[in-house]
XYZ file of N, CA and C in Angstrom:
417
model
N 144.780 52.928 142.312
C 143.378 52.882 141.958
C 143.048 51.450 141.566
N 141.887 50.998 142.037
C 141.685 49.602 141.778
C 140.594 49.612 140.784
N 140.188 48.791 140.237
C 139.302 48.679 138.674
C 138.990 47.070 138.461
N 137.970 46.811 138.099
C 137.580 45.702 137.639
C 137.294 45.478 136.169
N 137.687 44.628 135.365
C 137.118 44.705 134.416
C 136.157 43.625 134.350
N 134.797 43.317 133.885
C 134.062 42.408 133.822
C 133.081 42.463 132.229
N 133.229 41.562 131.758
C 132.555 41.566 130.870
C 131.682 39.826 130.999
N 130.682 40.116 130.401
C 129.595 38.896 130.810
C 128.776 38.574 129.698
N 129.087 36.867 129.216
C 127.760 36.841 128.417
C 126.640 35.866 129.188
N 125.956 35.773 128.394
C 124.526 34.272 129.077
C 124.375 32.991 128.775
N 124.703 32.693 129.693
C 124.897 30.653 128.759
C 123.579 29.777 129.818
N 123.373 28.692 129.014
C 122.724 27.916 129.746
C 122.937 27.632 131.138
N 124.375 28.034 131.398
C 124.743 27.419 132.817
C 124.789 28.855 133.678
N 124.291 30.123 133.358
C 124.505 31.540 134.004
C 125.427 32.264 132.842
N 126.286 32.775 133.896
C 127.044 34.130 133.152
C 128.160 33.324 132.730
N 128.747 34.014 132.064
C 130.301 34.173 131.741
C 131.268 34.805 131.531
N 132.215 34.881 132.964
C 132.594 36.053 132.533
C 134.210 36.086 132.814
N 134.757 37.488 132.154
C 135.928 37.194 132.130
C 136.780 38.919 132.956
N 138.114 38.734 133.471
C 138.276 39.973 133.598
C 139.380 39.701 134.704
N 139.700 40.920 135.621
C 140.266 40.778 136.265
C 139.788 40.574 137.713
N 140.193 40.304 138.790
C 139.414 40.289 140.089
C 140.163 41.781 140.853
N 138.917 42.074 141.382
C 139.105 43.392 141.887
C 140.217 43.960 143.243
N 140.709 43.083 143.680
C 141.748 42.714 144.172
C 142.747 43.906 143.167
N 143.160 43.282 142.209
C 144.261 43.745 141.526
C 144.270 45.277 140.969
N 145.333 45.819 140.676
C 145.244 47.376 140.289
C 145.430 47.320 138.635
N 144.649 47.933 137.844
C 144.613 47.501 136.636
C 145.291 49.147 136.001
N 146.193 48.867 134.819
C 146.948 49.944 134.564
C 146.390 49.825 132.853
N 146.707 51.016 131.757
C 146.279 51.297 131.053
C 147.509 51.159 130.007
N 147.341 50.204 129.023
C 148.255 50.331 127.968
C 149.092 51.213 127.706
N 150.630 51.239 127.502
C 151.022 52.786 127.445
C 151.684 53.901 128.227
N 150.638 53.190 129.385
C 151.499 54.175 130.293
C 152.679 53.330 131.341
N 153.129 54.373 131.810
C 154.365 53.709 133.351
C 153.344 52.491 134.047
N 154.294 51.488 134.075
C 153.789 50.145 135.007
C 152.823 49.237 134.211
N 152.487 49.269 133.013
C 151.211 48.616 132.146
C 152.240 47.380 131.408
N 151.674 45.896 131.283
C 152.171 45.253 130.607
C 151.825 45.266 129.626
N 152.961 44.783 128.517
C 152.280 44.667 127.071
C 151.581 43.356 126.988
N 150.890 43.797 125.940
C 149.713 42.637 125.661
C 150.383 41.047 125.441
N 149.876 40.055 125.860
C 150.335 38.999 125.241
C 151.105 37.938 126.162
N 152.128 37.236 125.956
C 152.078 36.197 126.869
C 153.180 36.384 127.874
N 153.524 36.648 129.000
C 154.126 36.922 130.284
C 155.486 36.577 130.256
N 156.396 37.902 130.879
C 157.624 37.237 130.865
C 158.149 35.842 131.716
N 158.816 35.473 131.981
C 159.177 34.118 132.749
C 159.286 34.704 134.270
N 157.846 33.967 134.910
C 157.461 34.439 136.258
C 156.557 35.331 136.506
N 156.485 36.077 135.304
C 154.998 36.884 135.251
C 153.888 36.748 134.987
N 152.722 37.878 135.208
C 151.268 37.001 134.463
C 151.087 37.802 133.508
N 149.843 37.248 132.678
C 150.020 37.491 131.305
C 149.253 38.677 131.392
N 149.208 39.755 130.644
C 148.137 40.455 130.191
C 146.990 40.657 128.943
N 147.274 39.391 128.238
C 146.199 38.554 127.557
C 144.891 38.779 127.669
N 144.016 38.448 126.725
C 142.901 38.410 126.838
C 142.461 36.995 126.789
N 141.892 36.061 127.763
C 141.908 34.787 127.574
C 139.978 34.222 127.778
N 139.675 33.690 126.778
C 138.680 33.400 126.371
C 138.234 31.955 126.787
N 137.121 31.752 127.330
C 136.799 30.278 126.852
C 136.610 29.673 125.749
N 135.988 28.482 125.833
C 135.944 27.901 124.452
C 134.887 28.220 123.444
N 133.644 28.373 124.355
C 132.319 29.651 124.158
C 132.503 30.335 123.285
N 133.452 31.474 124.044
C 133.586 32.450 123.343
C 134.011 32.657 122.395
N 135.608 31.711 122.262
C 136.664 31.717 121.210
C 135.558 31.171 119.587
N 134.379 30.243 120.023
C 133.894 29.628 119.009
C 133.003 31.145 118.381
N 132.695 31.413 119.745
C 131.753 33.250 118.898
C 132.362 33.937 117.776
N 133.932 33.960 118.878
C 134.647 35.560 117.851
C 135.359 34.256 116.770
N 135.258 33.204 116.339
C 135.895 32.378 115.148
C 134.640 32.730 114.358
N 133.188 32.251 114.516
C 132.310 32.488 114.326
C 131.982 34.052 113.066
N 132.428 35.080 114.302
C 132.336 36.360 113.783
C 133.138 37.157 112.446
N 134.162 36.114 112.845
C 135.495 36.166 111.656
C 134.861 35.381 110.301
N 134.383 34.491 110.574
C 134.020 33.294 109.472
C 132.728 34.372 108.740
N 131.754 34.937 109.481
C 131.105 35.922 108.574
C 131.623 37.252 108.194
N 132.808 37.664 107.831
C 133.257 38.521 107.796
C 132.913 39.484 109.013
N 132.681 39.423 110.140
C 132.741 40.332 110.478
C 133.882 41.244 111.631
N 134.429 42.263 111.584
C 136.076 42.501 112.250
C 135.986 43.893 112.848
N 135.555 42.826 113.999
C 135.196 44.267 115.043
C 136.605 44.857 115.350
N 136.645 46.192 116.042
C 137.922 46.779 116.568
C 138.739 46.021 117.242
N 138.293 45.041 118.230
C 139.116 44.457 119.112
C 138.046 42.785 119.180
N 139.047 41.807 119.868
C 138.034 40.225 120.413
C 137.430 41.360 121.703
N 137.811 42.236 122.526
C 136.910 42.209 123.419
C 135.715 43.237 123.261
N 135.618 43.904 122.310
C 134.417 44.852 121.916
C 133.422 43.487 121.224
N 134.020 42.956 120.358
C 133.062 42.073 120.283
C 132.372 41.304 121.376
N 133.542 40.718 122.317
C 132.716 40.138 123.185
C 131.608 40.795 123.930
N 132.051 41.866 123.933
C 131.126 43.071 124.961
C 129.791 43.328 123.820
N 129.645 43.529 122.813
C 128.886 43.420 121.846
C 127.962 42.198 122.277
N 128.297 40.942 122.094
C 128.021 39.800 122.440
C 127.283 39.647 123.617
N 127.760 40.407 124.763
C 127.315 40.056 126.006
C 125.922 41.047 126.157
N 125.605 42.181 125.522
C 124.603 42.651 125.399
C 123.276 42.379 124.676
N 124.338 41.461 123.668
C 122.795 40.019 122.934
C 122.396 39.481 123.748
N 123.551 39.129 124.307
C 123.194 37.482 125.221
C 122.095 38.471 126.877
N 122.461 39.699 127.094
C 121.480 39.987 128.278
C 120.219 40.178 128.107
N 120.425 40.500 127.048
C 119.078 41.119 125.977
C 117.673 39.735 125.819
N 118.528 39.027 125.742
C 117.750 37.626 125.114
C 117.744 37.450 126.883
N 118.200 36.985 127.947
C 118.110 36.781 128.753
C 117.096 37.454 129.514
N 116.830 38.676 129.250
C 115.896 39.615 129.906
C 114.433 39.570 129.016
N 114.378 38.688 128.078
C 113.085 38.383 126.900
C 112.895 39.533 126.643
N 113.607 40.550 125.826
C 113.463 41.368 124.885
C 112.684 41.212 123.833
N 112.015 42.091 123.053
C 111.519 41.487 121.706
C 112.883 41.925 120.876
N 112.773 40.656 119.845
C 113.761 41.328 118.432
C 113.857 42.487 118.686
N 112.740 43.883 117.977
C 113.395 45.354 118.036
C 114.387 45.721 118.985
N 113.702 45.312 120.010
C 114.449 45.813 121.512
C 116.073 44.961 121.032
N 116.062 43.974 121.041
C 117.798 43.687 120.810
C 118.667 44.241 119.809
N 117.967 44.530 118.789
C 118.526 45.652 117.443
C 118.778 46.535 118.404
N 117.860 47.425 118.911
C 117.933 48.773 119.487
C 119.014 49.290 120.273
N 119.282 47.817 121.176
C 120.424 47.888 121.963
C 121.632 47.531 121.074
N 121.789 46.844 120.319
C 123.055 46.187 119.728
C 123.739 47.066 118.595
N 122.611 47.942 117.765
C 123.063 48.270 116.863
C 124.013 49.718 116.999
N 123.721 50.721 117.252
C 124.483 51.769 118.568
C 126.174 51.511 118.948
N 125.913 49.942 119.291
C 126.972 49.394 120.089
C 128.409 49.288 118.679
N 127.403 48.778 117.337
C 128.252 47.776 116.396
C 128.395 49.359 115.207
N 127.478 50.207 115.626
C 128.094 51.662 114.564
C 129.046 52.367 115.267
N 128.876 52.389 116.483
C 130.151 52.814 117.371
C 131.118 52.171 116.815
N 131.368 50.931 117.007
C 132.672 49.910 117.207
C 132.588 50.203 115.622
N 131.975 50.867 114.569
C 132.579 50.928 113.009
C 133.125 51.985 112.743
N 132.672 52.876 113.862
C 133.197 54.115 113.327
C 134.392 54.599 113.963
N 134.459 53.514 114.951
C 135.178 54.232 115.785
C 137.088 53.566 115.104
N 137.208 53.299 114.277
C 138.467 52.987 113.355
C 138.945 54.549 112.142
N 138.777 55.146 112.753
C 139.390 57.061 112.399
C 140.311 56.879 111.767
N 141.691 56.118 112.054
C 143.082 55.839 111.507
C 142.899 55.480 109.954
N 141.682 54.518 109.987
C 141.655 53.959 108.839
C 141.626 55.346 107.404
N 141.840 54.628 106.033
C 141.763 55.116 105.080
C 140.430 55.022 104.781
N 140.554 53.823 105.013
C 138.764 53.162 104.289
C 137.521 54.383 104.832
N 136.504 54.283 104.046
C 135.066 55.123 104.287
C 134.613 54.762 104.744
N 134.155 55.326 105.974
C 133.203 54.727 106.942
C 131.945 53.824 106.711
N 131.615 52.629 106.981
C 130.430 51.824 106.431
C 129.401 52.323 105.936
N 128.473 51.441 105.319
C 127.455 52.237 105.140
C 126.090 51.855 105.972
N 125.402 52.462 106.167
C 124.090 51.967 106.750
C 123.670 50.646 106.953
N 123.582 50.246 105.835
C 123.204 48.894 104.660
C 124.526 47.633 105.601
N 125.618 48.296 105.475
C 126.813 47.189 106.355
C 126.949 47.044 107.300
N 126.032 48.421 108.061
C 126.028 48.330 109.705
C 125.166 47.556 109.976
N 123.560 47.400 109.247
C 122.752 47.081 109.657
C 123.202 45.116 109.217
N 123.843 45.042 108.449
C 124.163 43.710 107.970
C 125.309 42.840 109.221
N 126.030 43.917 109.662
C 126.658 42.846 111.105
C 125.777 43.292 111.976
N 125.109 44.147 112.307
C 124.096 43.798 113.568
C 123.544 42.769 113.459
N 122.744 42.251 112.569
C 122.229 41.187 111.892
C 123.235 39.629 112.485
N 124.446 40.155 112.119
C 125.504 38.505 111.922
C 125.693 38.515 113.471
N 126.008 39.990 114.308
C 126.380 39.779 115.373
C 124.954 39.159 116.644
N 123.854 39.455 116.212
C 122.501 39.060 116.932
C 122.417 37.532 116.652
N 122.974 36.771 115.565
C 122.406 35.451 115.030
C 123.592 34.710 116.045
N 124.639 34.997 115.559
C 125.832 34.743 115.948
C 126.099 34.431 117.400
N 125.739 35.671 118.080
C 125.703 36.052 119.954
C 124.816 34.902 119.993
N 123.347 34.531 119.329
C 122.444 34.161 120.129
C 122.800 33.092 119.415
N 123.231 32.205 118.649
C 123.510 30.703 118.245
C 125.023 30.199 119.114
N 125.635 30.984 119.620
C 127.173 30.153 119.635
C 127.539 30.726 121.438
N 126.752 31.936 121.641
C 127.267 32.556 123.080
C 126.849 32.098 124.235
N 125.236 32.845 124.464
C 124.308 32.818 125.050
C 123.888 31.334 125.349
């Protein structure tokens, strides 16, 4: 089965994007034939998540306001829905509308944890960091 992954944000110069090319057969953490994450044995390729400099400055960015999404690539994907949002001249509401959904998902979706699920007030406070953030350092 072949699969692409693409994720995209909006920069002055177009998109940006990162992923695999569809060419390749993409396997699922875990199971038979999947590499582990991280940097390639000698002769292999990596299965990394590798960022530009863009981006890496976003998710440093995102860290520096406390904020600690599930994964760098939910954020980025988070990110890339600011950055389309603003690209497509959304009003403000409209980019909340879309973003926020995205960033109570990605809070709630940490089950394992002990901790209590956020509160309203904290969701609505990284939608906030992640909209300023996407649209100052991504897009």
């Amino acid at each position: 089965m072949s699969a692409a992954l693409l994720l995209a944000g909006c920069s002055g110069d177009g998109v940006i994007g990162i992923g695999q090319p569809t060419s390749e057969t993409a396997t699922v953490h875990g199971h038979a034939g999947a590499a582990a994450p991280g940097p390639p044995a000698a002769g292999g390729k990596s299965n990394a998540l590798v960022v530009t400099d863009r981006q890496r400055g976003y998710l440093d960015a995102l860290a520096a306001a406390g904020v600690e999404p599930s994964s760098d690539l939910m954020a980025l994907n988070i990110g890339s829905y600011v950055c389309q949002a603003r690209a497509a001249k959304h009003t403000e509401q409209a980019v909340w509308d879309i973003v926020h959904p995205l960033v109570r998902s990605d809070a709630d979706s940490d089950q394992l944890s002990a901790a209590p699920p956020p509160s309203d007030a904290d969701v609505d406070a990284t939608t906030a960091d992640y909209i300023r953030i996407a649209t100052q350092r991504l897009c």
